[in-house]
PDB file of C-alpha atoms in Angstrom:
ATOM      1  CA  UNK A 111      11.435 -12.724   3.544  1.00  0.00           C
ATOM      2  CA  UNK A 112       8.602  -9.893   2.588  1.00  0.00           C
ATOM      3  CA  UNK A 113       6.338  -9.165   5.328  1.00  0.00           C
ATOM      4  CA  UNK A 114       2.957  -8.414   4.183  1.00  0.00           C
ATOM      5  CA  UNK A 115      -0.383  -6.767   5.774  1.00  0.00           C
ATOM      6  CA  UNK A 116      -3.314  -7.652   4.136  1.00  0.00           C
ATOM      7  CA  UNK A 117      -6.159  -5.552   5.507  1.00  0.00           C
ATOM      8  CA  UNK A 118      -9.810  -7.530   4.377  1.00  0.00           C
ATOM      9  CA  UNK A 119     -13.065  -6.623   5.596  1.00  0.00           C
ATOM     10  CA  UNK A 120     -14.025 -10.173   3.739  1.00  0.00           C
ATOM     11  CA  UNK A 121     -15.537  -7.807   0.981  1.00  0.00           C
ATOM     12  CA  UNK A 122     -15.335  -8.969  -3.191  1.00  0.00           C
ATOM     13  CA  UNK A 123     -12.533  -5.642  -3.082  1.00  0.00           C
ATOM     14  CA  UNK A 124     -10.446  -7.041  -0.400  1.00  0.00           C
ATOM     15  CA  UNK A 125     -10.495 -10.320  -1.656  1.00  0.00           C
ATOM     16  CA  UNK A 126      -9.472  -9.379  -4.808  1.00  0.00           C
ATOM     17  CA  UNK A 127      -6.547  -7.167  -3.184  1.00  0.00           C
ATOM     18  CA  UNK A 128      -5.255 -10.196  -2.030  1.00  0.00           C
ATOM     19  CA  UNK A 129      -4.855 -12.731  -4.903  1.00  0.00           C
ATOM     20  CA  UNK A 130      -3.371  -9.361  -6.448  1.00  0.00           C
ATOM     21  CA  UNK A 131      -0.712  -9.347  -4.039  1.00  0.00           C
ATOM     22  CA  UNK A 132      -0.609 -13.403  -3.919  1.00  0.00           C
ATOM     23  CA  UNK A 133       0.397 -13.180  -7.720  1.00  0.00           C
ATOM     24  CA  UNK A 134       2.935 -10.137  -6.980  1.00  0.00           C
ATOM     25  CA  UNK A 135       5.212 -12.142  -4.614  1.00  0.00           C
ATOM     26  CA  UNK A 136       4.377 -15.590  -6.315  1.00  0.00           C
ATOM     27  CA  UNK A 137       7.764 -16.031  -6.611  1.00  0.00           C
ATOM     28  CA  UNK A 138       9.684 -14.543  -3.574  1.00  0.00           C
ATOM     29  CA  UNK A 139       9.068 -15.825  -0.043  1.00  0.00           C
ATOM     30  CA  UNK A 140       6.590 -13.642   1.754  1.00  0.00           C
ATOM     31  CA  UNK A 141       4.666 -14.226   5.239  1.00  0.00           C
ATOM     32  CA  UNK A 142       1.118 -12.828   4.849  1.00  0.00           C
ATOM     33  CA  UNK A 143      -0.821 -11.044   7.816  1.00  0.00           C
ATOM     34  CA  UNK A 144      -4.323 -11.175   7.561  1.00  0.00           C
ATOM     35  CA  UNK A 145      -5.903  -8.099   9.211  1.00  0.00           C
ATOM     36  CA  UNK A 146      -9.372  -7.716   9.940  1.00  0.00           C
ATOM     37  CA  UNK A 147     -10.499  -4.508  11.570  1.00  0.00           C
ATOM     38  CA  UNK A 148     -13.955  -4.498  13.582  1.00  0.00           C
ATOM     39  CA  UNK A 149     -16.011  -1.688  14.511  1.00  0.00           C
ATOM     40  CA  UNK A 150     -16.908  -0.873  17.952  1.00  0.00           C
ATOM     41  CA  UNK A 151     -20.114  -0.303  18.646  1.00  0.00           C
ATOM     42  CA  UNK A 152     -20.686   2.572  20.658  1.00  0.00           C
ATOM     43  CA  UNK A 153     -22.702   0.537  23.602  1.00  0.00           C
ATOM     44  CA  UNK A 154     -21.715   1.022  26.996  1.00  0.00           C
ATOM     45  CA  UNK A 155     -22.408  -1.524  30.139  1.00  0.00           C
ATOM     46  CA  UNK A 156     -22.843  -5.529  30.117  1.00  0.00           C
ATOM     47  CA  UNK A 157     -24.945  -5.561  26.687  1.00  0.00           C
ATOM     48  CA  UNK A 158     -22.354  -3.658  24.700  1.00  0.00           C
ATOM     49  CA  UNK A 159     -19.686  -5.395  25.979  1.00  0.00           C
ATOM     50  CA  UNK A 160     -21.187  -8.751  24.828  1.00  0.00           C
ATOM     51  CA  UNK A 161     -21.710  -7.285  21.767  1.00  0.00           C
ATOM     52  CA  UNK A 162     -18.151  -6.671  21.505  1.00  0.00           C
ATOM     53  CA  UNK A 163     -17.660 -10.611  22.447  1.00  0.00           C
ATOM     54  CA  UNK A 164     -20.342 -11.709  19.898  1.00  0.00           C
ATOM     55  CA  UNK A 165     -18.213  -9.195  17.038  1.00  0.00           C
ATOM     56  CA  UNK A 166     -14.799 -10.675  17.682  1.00  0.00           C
ATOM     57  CA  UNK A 167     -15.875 -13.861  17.431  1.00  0.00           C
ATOM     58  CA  UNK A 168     -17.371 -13.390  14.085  1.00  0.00           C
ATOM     59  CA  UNK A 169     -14.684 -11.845  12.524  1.00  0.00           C
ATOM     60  CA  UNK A 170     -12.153 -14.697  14.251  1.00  0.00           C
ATOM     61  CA  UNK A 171     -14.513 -17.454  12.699  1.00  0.00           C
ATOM     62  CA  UNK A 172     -14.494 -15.831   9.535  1.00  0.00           C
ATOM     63  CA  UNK A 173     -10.815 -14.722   9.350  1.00  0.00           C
ATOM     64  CA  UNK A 174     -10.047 -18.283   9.542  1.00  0.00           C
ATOM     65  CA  UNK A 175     -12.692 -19.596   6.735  1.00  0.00           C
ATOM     66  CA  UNK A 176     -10.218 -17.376   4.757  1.00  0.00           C
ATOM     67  CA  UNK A 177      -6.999 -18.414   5.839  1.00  0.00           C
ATOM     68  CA  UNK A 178      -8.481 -21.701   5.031  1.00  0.00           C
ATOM     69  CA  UNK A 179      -9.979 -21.070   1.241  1.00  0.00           C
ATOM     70  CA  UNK A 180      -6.459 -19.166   0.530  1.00  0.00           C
ATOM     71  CA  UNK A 181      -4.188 -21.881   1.333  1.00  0.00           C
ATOM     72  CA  UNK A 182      -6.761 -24.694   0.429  1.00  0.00           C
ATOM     73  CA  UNK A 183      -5.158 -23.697  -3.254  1.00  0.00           C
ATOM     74  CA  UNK A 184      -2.214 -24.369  -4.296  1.00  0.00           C
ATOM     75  CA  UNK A 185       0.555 -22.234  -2.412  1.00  0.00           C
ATOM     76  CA  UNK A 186       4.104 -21.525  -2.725  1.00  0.00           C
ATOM     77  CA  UNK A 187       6.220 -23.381   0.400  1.00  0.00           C
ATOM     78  CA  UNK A 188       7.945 -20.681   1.466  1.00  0.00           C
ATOM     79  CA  UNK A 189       4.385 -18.322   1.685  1.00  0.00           C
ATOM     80  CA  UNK A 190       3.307 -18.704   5.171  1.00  0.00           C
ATOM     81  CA  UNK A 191       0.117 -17.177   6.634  1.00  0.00           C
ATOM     82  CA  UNK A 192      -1.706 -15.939   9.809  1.00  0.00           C
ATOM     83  CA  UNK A 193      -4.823 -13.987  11.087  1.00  0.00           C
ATOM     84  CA  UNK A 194      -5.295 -11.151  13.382  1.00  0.00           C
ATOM     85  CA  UNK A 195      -7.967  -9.565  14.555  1.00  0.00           C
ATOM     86  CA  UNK A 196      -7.858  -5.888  16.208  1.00  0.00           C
ATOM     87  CA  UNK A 197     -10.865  -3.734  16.919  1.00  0.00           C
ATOM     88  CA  UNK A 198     -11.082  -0.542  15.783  1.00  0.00           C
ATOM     89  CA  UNK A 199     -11.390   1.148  12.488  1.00  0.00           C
ATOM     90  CA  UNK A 200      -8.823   0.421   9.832  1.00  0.00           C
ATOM     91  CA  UNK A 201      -6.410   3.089  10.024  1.00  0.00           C
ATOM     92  CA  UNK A 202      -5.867   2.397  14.367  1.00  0.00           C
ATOM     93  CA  UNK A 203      -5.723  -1.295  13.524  1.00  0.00           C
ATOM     94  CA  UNK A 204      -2.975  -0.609  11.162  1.00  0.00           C
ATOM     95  CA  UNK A 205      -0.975   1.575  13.336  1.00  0.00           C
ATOM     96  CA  UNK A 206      -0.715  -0.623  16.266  1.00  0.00           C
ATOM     97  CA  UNK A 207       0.101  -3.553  14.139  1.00  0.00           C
ATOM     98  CA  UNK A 208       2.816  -1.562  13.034  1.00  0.00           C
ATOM     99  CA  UNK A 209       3.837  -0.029  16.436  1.00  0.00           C
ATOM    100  CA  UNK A 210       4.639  -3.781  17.250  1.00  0.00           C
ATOM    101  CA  UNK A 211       6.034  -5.290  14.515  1.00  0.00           C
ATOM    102  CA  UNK A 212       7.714  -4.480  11.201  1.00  0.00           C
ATOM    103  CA  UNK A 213       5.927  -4.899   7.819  1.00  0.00           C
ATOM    104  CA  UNK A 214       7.480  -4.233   4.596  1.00  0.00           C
ATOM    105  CA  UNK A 215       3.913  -3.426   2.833  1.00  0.00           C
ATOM    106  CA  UNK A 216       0.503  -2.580   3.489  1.00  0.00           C
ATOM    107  CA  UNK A 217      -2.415  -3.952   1.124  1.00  0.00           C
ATOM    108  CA  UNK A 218      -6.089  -2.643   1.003  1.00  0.00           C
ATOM    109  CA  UNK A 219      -8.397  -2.957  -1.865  1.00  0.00           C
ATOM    110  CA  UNK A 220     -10.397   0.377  -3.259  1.00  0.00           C
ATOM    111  CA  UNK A 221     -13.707   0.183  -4.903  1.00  0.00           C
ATOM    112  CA  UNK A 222     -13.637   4.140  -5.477  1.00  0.00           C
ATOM    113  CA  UNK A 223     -17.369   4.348  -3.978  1.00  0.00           C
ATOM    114  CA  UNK A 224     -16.572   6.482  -1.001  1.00  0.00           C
ATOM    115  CA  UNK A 225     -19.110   9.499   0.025  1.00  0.00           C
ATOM    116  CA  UNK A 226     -16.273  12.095  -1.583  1.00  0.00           C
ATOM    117  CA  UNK A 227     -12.594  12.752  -1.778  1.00  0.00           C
ATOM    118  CA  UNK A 228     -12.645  15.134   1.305  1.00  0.00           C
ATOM    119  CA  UNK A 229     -14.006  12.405   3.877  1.00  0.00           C
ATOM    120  CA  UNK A 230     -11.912  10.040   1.996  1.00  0.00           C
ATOM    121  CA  UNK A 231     -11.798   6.306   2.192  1.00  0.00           C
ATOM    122  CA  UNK A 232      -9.651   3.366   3.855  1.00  0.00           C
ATOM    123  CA  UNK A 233      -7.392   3.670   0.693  1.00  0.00           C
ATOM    124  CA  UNK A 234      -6.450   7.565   1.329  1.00  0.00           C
ATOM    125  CA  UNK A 235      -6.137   7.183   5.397  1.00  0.00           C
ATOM    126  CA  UNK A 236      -3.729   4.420   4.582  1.00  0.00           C
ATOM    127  CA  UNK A 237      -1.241   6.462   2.068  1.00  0.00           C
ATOM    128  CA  UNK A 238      -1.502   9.336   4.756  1.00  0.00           C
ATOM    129  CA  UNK A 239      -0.965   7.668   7.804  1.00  0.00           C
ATOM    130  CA  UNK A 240       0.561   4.135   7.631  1.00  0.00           C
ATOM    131  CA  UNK A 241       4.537   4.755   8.172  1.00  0.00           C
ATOM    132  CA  UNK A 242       5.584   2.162   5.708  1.00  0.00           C
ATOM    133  CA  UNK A 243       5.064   1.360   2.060  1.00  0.00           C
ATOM    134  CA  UNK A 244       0.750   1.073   0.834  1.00  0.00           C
ATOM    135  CA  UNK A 245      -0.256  -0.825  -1.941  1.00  0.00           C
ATOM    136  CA  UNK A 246      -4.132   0.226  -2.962  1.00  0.00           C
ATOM    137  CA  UNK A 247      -5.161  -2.013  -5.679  1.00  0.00           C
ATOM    138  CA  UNK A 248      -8.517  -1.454  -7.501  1.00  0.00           C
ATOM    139  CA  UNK A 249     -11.724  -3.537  -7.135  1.00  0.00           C
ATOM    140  CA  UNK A 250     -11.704  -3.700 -11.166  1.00  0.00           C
ATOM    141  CA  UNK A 251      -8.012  -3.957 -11.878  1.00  0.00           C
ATOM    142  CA  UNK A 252      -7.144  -7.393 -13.719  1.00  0.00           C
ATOM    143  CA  UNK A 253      -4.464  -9.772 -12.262  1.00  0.00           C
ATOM    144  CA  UNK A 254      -1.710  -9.945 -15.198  1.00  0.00           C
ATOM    145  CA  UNK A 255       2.104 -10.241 -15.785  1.00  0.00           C
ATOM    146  CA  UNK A 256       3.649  -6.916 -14.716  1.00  0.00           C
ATOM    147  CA  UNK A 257       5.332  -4.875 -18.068  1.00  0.00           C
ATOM    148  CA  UNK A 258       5.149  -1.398 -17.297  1.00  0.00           C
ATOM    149  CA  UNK A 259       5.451   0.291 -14.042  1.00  0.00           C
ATOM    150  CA  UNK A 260       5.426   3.974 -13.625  1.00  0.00           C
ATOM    151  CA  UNK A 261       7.326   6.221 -11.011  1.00  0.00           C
ATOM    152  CA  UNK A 262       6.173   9.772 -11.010  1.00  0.00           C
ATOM    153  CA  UNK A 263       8.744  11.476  -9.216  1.00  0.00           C
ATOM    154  CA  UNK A 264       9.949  15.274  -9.780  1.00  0.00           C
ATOM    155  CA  UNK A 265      13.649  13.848  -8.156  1.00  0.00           C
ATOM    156  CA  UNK A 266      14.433  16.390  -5.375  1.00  0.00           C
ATOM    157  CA  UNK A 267      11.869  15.180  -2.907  1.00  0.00           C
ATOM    158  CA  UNK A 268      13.952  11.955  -2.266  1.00  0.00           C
ATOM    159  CA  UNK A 269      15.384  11.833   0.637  1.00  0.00           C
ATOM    160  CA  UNK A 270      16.640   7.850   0.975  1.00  0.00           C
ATOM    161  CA  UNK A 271      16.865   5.995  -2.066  1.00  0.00           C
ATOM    162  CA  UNK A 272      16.577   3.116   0.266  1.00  0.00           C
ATOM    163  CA  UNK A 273      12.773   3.807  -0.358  1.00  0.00           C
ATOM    164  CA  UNK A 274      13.138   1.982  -3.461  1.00  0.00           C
ATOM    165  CA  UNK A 275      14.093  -0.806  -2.456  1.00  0.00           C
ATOM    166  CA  UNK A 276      10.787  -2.842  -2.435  1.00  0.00           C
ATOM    167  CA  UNK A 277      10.219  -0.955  -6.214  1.00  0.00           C
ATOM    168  CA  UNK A 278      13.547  -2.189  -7.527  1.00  0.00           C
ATOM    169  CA  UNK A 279      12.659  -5.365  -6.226  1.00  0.00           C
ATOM    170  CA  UNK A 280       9.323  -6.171  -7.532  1.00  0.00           C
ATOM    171  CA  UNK A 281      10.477  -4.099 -11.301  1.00  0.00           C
ATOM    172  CA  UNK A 282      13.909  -7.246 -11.148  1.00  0.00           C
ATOM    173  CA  UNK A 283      11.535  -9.954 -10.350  1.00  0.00           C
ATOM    174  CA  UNK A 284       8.723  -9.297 -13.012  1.00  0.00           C
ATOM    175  CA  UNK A 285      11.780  -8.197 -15.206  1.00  0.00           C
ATOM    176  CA  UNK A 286       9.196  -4.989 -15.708  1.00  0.00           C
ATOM    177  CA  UNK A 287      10.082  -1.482 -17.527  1.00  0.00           C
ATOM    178  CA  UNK A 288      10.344   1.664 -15.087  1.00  0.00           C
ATOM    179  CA  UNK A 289       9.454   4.557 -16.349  1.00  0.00           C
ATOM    180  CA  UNK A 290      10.238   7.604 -14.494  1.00  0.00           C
ATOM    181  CA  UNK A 291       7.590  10.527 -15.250  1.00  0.00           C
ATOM    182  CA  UNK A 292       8.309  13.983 -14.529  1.00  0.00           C
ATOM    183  CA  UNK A 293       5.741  16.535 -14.672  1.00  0.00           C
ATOM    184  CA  UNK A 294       7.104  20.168 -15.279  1.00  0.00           C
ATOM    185  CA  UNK A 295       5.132  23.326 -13.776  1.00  0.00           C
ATOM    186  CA  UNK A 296       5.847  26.547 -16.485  1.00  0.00           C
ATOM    187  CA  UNK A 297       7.616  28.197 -13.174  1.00  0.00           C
ATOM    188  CA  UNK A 298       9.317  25.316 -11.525  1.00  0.00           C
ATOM    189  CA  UNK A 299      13.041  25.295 -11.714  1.00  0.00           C
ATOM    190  CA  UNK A 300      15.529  22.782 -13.765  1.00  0.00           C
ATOM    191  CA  UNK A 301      16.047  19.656 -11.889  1.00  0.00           C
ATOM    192  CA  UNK A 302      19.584  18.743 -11.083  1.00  0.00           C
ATOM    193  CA  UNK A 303      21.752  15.960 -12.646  1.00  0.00           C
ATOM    194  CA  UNK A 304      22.844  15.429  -9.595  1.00  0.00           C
ATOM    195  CA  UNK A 305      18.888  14.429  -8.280  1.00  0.00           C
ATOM    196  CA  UNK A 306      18.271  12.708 -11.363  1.00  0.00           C
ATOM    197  CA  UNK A 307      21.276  10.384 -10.942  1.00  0.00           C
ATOM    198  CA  UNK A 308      20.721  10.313  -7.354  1.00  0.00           C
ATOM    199  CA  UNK A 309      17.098   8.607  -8.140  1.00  0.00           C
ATOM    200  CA  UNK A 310      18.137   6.530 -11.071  1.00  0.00           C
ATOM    201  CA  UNK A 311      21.031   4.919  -9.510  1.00  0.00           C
ATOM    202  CA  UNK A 312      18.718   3.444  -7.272  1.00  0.00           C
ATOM    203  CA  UNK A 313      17.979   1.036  -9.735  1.00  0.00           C
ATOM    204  CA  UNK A 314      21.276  -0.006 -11.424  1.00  0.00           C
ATOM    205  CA  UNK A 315      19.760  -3.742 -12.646  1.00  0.00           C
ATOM    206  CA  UNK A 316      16.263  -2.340 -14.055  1.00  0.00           C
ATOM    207  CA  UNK A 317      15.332  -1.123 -17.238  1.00  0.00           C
ATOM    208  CA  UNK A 318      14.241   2.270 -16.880  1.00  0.00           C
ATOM    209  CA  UNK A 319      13.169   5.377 -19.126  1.00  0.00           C
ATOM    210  CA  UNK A 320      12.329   8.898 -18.543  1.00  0.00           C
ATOM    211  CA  UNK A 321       9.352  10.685 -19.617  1.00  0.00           C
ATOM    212  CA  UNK A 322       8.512  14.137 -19.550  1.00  0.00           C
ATOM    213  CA  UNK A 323       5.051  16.019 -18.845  1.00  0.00           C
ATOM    214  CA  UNK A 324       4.640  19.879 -19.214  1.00  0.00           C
ATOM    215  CA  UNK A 325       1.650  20.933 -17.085  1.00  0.00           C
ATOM    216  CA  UNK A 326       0.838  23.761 -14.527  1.00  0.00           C
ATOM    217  CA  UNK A 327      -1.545  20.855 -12.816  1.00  0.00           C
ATOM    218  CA  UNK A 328       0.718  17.319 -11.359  1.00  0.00           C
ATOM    219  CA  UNK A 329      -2.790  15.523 -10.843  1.00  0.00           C
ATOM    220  CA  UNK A 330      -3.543  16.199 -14.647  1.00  0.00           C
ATOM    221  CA  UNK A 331      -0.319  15.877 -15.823  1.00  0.00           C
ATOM    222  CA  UNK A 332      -0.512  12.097 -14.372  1.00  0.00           C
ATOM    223  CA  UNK A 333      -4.393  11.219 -15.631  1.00  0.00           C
ATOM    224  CA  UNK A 334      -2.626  12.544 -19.138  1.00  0.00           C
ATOM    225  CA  UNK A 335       0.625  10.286 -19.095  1.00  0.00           C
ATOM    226  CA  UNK A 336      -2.475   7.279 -18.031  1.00  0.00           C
ATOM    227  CA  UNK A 337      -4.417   8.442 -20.339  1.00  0.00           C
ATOM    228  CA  UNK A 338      -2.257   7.484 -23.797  1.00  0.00           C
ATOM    229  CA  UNK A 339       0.090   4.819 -22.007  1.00  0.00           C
ATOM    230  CA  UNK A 340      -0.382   1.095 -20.329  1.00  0.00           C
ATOM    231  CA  UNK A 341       0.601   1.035 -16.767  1.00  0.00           C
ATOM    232  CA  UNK A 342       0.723  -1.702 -14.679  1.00  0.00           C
ATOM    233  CA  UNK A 343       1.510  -0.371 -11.298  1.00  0.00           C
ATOM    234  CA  UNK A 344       1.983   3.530 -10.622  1.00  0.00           C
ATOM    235  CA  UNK A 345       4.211   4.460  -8.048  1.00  0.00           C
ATOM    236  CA  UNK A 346       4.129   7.589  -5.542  1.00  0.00           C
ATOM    237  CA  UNK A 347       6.463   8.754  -3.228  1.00  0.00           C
ATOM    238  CA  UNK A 348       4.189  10.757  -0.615  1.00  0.00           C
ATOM    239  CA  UNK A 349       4.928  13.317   1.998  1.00  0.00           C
ATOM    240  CA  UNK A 350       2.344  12.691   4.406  1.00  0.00           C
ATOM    241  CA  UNK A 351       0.061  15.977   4.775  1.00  0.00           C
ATOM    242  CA  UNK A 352      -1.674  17.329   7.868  1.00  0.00           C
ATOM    243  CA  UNK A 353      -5.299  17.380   7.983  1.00  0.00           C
ATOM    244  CA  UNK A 354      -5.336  21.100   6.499  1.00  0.00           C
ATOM    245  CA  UNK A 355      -3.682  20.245   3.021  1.00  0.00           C
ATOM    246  CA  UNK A 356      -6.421  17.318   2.917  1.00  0.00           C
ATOM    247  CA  UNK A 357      -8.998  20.197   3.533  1.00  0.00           C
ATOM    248  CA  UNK A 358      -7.295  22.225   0.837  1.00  0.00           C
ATOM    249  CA  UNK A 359      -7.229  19.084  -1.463  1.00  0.00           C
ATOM    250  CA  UNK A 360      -3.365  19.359  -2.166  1.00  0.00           C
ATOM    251  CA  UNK A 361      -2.543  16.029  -1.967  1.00  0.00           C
ATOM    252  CA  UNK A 362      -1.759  14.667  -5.193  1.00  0.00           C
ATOM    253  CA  UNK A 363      -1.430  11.064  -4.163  1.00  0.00           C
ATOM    254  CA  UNK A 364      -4.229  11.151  -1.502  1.00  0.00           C
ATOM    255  CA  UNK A 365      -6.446  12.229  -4.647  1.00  0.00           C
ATOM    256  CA  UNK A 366      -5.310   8.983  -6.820  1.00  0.00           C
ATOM    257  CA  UNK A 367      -5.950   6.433  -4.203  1.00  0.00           C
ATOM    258  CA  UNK A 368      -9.477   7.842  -3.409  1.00  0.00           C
ATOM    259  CA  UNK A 369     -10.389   6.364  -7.387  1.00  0.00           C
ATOM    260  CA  UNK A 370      -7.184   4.643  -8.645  1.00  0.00           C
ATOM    261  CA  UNK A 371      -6.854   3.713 -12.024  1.00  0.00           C
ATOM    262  CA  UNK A 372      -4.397   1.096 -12.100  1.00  0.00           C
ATOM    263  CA  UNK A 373      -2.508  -0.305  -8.750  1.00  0.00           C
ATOM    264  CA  UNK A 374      -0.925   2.102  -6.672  1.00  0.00           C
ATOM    265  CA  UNK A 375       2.371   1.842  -4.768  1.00  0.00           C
ATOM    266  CA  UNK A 376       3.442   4.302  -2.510  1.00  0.00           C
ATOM    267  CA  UNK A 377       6.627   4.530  -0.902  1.00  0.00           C
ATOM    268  CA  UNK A 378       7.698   5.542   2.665  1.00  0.00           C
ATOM    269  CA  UNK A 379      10.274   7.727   2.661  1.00  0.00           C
ATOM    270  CA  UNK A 380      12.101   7.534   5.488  1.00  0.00           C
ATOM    271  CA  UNK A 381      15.809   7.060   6.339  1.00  0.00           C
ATOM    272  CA  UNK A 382      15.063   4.914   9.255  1.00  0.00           C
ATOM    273  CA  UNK A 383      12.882   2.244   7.789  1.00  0.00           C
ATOM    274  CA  UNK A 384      14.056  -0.989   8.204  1.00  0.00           C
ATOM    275  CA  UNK A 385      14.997  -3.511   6.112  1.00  0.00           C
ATOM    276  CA  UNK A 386      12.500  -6.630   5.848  1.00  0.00           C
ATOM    277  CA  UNK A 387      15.353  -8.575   7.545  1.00  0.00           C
ATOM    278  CA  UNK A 388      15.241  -6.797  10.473  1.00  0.00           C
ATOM    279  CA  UNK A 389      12.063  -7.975  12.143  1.00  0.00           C
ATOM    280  CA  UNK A 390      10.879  -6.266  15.471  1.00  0.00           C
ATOM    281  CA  UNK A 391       8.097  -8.663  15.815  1.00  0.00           C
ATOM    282  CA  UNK A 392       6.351  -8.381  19.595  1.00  0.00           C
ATOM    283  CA  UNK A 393       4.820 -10.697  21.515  1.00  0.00           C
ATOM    284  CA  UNK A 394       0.786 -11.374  21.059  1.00  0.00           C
ATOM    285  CA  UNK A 395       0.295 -10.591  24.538  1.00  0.00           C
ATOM    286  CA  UNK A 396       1.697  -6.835  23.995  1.00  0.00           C
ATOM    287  CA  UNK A 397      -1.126  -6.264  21.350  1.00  0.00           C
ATOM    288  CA  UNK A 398      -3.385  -4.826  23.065  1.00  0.00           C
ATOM    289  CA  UNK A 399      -7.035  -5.987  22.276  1.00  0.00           C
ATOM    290  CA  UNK A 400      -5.304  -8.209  19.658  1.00  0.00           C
ATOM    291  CA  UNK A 401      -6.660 -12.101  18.685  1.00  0.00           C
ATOM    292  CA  UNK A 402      -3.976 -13.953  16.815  1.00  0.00           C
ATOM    293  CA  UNK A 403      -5.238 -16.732  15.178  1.00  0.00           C
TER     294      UNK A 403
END
């Protein structure tokens, strides 16, 4: 069984994020987390903390109108769902939830409108700090059968195929085509066979391709594959930056999930990720500041 975080701030984006993913896993058994992050207001003493009260309470109430509409529907049997409520902004939310329990994806929704790609958005903090895999799916992207997903990916960086797991899933279920895009810098050195094989035996039961990209620019080189192709989901393996690289604007998937195009996917990489078998889930109590509803 998947194990799915749904972050929702009960906004049209979110929303929409999550009947994506509801359609995604349709037809695999999956236990949804609903997530709801509040903001602490920065009031000290006996009126602040009652705002705090009055806060939690609103996002409980409300977390649970939406448990409520999303299972009101039609749902699979074996899709199960719960709430909980952490305060805090998105990002610490997410990281404690995953501190206490394992989840084998992470879903927020991206509307693109953030102030600019420097201060970034919930969508880049995610893919940078969030040790497991990050689905970002656009505010405007339609809800269709999955064809044609694409995994940019220059093969050496890989250091566990096992990071593919959840991609070689997903590409077997929607019986989808992978494409694996390369994009080739003028000075970069011949990739191995032995990386390329490494990456594509990963995914011995999928139908996969290779493309090729020439360009001195990996950000560009991507827009251009999007550009003259149909994607349905494009797929990142990241190496999480420090702060300076986001200063010096060299992260090429931090820079896609500030305005995706299509869905994103991006892989953690990371030989000691678990499987979605292997739950570590804690108790409530050890949550701390944590409603579970």
């Amino acid at each position: 069984m998947y194990k799915i975080l749904l972050l929702t701030d009960f906004s049209a984006a979110s929303r929409h994020a999550i009947a994506y993913t509801q359609a995604l896993f349709a037809d695999t058994a999956t236990d949804f987390c609903l997530l709801n992050a509040f903001p602490l207001e920065p009031e000290v003493g006996f009126s602040g903390a009652f705002l705090v009260v009055e806060q939690r309470e609103q996002a409980e109430k409300t977390l649970i109108a939406l448990r409520h509409e999303l299972t009101q529907q039609p749902t699979p049997s074996y899709h199960t769902y719960r709430n909980v409520v952490v305060p805090g902004s998105p990002e610490t939310a997410v990281d404690v939830m995953l501190h206490q329990e394992y989840f084998d994806l992470v879903v927020v929704g991206a509307t693109g409108a953030g102030r600019s790609e420097l201060f970034g958005s919930v969508a880049t903090g995610m893919v940078r700090t969030a040790t497991t895999n990050v689905l970002v799916v656009p505010a405007l992207s339609p809800i269709r059968h999955l064809e044609q997903i694409v995994l940019a990916t220059d093969y050496r960086s890989v250091n566990d195929v096992e990071s593919f797991k959840i991609l070689g899933d997903i590409a077997n279920r929607k019986n989808a085509q992978l494409t694996l895009l390369t994009i080739v810098k003028p000075d970069q050195p011949a990739t191995s066979e032995l990386s390329r094989e490494y990456v594509q035996g990963a995914f011995p039961t999928v139908r996969t391709d290779a493309y090729t990209i020439h360009n001195d620019d990996v950000l560009k080189g991507i827009n251009a594959y999007l550009d003259i192709h149909a994607v349905d989901l494009l797929v990142l393996l990241p190496h999480h930056k420090g702060f300076l690289d986001v200063l010096r604007n060299k992260s090429v998937t931090r820079s896609i999930a500030y305005h995706p195009r299509v869905p994103l996917l991006t892989l953690y990489d990371s030989g000691s990720v678990k499987s979605s078998g292997e739950s570590t889930t804690a108790e409530p109590d050890s949550l701390p500041f944590a409603t579970y509803l």
